[in-house]
PDB file of C-alpha atoms in Angstrom:
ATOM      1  CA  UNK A  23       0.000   0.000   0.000  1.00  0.00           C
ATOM      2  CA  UNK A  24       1.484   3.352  -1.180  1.00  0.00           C
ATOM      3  CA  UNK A  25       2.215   5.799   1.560  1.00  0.00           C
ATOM      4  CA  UNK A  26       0.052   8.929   1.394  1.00  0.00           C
ATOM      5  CA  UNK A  27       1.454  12.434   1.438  1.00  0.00           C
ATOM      6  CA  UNK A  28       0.290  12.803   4.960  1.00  0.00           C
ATOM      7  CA  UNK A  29       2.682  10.035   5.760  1.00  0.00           C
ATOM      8  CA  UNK A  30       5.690  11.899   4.555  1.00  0.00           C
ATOM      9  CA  UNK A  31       7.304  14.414   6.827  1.00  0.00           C
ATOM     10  CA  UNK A  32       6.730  17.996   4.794  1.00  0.00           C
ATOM     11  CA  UNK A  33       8.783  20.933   5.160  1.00  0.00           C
ATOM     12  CA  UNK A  34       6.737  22.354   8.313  1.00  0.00           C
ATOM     13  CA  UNK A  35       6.796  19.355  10.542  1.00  0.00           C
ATOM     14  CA  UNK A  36      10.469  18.815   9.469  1.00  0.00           C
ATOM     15  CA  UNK A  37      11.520  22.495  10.328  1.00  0.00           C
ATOM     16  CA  UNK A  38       8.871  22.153  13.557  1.00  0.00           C
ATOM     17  CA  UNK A  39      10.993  19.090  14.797  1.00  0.00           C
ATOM     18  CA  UNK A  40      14.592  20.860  14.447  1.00  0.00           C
ATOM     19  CA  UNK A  41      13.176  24.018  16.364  1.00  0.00           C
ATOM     20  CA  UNK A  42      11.908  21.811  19.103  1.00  0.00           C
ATOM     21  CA  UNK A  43       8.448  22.142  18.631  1.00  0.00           C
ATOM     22  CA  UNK A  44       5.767  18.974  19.302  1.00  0.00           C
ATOM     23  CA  UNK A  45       4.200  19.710  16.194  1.00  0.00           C
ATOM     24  CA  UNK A  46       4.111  21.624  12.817  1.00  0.00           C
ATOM     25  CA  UNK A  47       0.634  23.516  14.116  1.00  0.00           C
ATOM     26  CA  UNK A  48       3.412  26.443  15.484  1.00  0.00           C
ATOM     27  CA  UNK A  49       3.503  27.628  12.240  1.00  0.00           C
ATOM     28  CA  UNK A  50      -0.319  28.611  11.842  1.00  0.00           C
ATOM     29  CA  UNK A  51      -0.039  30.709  15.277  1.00  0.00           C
ATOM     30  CA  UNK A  52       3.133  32.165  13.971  1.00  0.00           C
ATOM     31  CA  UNK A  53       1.357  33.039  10.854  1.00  0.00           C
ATOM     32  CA  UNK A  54      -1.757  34.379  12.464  1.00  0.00           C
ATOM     33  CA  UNK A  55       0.174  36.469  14.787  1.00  0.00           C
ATOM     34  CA  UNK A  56       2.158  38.178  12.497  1.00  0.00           C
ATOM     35  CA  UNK A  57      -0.966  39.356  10.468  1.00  0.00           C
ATOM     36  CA  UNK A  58      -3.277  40.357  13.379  1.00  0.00           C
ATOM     37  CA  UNK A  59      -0.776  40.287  16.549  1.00  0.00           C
ATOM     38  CA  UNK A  60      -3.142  38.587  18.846  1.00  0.00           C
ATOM     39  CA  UNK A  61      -0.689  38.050  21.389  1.00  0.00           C
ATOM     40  CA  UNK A  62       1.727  40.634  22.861  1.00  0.00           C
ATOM     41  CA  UNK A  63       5.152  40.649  25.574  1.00  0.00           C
ATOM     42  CA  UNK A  64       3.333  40.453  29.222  1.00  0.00           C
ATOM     43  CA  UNK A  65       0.046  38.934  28.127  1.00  0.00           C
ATOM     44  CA  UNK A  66      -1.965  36.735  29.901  1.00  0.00           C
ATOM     45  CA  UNK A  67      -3.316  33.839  27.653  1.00  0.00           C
ATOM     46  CA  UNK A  68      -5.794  30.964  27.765  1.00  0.00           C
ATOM     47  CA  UNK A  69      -5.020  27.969  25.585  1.00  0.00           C
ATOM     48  CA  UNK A  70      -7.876  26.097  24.848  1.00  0.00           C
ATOM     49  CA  UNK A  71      -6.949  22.125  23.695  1.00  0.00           C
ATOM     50  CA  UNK A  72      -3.172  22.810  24.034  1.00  0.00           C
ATOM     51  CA  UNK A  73      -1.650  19.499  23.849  1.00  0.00           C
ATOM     52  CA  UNK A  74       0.735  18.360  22.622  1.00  0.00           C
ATOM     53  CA  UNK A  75       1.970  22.118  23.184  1.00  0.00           C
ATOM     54  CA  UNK A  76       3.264  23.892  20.252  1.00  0.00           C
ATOM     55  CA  UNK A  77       1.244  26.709  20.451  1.00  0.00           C
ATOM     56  CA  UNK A  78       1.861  27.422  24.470  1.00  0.00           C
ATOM     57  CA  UNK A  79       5.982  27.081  23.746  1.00  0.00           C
ATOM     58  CA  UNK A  80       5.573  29.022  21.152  1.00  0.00           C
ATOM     59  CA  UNK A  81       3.482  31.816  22.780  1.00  0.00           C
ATOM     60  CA  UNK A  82       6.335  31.730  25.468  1.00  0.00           C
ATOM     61  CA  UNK A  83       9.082  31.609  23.145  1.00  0.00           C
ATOM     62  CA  UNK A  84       8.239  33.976  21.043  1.00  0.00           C
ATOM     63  CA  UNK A  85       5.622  36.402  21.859  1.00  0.00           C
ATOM     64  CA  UNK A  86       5.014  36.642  25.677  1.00  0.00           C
ATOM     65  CA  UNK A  87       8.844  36.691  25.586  1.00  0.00           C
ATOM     66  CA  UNK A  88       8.760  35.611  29.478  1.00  0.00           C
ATOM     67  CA  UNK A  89       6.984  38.267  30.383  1.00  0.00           C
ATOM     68  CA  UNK A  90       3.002  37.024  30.511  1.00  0.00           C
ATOM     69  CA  UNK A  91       1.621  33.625  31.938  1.00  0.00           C
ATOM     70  CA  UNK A  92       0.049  30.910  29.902  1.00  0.00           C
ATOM     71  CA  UNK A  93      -3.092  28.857  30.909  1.00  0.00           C
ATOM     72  CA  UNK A  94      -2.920  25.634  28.952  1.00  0.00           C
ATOM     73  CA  UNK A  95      -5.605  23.238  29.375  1.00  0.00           C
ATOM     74  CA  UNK A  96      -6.332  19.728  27.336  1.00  0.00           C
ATOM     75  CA  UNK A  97      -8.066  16.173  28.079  1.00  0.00           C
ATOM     76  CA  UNK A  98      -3.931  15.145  27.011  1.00  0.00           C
ATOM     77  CA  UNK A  99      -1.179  16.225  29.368  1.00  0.00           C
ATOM     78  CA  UNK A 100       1.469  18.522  27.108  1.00  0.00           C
ATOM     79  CA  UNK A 101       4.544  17.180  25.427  1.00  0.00           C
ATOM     80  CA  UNK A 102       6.917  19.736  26.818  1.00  0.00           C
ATOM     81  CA  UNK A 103       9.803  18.821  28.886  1.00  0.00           C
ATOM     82  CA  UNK A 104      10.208  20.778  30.926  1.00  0.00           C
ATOM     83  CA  UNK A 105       6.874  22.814  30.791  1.00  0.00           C
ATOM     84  CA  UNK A 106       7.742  26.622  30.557  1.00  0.00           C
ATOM     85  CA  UNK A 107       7.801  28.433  33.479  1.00  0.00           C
ATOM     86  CA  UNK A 108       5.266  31.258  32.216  1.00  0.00           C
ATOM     87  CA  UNK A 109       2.845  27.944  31.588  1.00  0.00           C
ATOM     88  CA  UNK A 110      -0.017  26.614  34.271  1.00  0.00           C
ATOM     89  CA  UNK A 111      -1.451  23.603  32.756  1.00  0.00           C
ATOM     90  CA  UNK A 112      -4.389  21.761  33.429  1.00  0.00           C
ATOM     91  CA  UNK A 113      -5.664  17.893  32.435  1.00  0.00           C
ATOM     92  CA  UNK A 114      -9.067  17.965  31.839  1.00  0.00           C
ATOM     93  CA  UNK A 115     -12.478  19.164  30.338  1.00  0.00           C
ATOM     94  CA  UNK A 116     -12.099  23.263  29.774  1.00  0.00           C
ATOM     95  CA  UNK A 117     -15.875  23.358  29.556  1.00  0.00           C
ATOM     96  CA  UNK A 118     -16.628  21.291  33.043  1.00  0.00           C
ATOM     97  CA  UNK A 119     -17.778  23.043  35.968  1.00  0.00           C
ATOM     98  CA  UNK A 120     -14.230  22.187  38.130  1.00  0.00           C
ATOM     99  CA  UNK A 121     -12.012  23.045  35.369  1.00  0.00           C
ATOM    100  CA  UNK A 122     -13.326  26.431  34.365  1.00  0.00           C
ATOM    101  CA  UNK A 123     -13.639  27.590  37.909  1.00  0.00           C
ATOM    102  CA  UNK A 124      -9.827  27.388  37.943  1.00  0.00           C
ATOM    103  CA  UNK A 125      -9.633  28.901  34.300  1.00  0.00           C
ATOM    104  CA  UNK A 126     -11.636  32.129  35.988  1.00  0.00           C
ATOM    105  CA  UNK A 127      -9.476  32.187  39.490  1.00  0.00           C
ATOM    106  CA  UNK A 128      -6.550  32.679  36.926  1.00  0.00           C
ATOM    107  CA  UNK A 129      -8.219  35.062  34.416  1.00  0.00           C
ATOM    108  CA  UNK A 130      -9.366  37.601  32.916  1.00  0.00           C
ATOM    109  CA  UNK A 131      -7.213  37.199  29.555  1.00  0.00           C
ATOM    110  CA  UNK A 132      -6.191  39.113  27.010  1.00  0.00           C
ATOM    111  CA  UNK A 133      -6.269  36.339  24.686  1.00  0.00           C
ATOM    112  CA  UNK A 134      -7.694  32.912  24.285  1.00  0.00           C
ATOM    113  CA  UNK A 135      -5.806  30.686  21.168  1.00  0.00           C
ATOM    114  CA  UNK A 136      -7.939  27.476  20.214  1.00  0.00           C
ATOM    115  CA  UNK A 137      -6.538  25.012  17.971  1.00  0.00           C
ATOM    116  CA  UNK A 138      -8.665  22.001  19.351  1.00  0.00           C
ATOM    117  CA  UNK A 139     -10.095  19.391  16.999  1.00  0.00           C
ATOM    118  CA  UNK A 140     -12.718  17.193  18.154  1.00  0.00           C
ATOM    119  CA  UNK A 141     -11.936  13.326  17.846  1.00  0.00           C
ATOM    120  CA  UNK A 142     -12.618  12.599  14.316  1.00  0.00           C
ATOM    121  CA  UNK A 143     -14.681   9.443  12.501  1.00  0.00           C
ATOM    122  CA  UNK A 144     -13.862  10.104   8.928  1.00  0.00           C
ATOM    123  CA  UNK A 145     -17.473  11.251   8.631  1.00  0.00           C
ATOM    124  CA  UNK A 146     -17.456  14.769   7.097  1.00  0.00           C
ATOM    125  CA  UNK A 147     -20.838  15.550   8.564  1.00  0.00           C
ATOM    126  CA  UNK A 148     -20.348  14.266  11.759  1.00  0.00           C
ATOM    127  CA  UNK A 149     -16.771  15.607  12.297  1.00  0.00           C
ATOM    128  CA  UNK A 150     -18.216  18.990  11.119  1.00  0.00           C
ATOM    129  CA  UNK A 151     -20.675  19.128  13.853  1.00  0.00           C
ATOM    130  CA  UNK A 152     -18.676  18.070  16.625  1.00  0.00           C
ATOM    131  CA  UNK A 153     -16.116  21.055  15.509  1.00  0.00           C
ATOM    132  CA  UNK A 154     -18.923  23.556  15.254  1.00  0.00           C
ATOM    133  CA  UNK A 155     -19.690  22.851  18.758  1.00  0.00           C
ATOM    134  CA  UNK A 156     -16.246  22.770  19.901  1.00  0.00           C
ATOM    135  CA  UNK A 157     -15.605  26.395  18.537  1.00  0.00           C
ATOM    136  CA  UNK A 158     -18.990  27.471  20.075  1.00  0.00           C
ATOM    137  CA  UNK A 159     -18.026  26.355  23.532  1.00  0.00           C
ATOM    138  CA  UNK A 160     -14.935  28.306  23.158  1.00  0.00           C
ATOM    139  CA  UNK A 161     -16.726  31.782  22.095  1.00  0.00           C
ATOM    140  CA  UNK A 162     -18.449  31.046  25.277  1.00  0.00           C
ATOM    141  CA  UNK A 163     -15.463  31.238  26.946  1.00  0.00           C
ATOM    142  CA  UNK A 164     -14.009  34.042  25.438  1.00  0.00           C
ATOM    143  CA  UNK A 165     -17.355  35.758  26.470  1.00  0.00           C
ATOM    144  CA  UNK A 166     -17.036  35.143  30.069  1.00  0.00           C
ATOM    145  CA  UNK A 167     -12.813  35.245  30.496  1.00  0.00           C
ATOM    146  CA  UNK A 168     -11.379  38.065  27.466  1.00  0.00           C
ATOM    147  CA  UNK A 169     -11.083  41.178  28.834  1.00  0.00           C
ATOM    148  CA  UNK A 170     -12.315  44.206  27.175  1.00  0.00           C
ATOM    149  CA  UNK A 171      -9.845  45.014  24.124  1.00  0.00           C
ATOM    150  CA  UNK A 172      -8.805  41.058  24.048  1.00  0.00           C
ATOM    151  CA  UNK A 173      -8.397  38.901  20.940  1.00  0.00           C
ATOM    152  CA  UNK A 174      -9.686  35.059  20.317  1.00  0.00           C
ATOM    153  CA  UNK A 175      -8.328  32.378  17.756  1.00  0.00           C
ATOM    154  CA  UNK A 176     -10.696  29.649  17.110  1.00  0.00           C
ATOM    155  CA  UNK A 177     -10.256  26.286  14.392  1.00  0.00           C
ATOM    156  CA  UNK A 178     -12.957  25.177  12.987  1.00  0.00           C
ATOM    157  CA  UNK A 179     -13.585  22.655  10.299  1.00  0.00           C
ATOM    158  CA  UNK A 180     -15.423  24.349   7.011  1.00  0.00           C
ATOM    159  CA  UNK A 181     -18.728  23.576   6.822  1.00  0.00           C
ATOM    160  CA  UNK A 182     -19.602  23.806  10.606  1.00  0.00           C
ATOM    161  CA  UNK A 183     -21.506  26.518  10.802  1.00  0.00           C
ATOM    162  CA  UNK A 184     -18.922  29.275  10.946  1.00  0.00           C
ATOM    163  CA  UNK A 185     -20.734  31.376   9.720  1.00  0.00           C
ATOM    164  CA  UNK A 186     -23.121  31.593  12.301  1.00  0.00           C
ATOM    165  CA  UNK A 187     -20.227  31.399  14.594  1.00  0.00           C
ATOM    166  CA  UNK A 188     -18.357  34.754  12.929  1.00  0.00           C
ATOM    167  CA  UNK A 189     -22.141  36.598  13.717  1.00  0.00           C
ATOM    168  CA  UNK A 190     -21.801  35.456  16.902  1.00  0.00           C
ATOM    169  CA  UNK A 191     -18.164  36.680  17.258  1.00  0.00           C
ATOM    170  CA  UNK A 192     -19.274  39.966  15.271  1.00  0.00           C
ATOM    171  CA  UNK A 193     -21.888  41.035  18.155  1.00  0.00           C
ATOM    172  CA  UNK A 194     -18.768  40.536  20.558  1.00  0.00           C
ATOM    173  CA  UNK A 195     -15.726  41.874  19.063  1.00  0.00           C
ATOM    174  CA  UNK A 196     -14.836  45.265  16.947  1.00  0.00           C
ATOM    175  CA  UNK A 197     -13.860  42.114  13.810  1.00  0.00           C
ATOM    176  CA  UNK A 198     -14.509  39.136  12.960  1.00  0.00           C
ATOM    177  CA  UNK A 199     -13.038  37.352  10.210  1.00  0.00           C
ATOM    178  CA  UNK A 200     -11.797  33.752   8.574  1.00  0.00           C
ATOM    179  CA  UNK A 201      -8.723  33.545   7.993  1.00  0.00           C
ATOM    180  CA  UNK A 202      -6.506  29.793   6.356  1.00  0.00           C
ATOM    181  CA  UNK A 203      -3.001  30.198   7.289  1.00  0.00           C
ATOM    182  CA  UNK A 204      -0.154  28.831   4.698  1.00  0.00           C
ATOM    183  CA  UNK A 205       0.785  26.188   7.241  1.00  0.00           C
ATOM    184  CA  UNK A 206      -2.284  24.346   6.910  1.00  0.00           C
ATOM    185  CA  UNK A 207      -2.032  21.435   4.619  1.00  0.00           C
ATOM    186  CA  UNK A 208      -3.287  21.929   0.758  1.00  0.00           C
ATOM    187  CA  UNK A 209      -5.917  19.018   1.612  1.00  0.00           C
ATOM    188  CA  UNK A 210      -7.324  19.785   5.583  1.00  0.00           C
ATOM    189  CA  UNK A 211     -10.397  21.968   5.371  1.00  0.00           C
ATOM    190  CA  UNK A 212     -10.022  23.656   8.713  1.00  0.00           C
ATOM    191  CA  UNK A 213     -10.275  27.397   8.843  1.00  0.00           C
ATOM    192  CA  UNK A 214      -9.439  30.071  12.024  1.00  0.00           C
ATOM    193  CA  UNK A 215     -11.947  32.435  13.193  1.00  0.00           C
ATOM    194  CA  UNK A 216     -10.046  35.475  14.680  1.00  0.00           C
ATOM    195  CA  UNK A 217     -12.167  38.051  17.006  1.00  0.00           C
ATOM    196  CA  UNK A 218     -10.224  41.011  17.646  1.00  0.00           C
ATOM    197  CA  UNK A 219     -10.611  43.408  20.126  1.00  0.00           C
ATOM    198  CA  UNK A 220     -13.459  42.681  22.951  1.00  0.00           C
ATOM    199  CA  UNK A 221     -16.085  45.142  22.912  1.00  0.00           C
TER     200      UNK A 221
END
């Protein structure tokens, strides 16, 4: 059976590995951040489905700069020996009652990053819908733990309901907009929803 192109180490998870990173995601934050600077030096930040960790080393790395503290919470524990020092992470549910109370005791934030995915099936429909609700739980969040003048970063797969979801995100921040960074592969049909600047 041939190998797929999935199977073959590209350019980003190659250059990912040598720079230490879990996973080739770090380049869609990187991306993302250099064209709407959601994250600045001495920010606080929620990361919403953080394992295996690339995007909470590289918010420490390279835009916190040391300076800010990093919630990172995931059903997985992170892949990050050691865990930054900036970094407080939790194992478990960011939507259960337990979890979030400690998500508030540490908050407000002035940004929440979300690249969760919800355990896929292969079925488009189903996968779409489980996404959909995934980003909408996370908008919820935003509502209740950005500060006023923060920024959000939502995935979502196309075709679950992000639309609806960018209203939503519309009524809450000054923009609102989709954005595909280069990073993601030719074939995935995830999208980001940014929200800048809590009303």
């Amino acid at each position: 059976m041939a190998n797929s192109r999935r199977d073959k180490a590209d350019s980003y998870t190659q250059r990912a590995h040598k720079e230490g990173y879990p996973a080739r995601s770090v380049y869609k934050l990187e991306e993302i951040n250099s064209s709407h600077r959601i994250i600045k030096p001495g920010d606080s930040v929620l990361d919403v489905g953080a394992a295996p960790g690339s995007w909470t080393l590289y918010t420490h790395r390279e835009l916190i700069k040391g300076k800010g503290s990093i919630v990172a919470v995931d059903l997985n524990p992170l892949n990050l020996d050691p865990v930054p020092p900036t970094v407080t992470a939790f194992v478990g549910d960011a939507f259960s009652r337990e979890i979030r109370k400690r998500l508030t005791d540490l908050g407000p934030y002035d940004a929440i990053i979300s690249d969760a995915a919800p355990m896929t099936t292969g079925n488009r429909t189903v996968d779409t819908s489980r996404s959909e609700a995934l980003a909408e739980n996370v908008v919820l969040l935003a509502e209740e733990q950005l500060k006023a003048g923060g920024n959000l970063v939502i995935k979502i797969f196309q075709g679950g309901g992000q639309e609806e979801i960018l209203k939503k995100m519309r009524t809450l921040f000054k923009k609102a907009k989709a954005f595909k960074p280069k990073a993601s592969r030719d074939d995935s049909f995830e999208i980001f929803l940014i929200g800048l600047e809590k009303k």
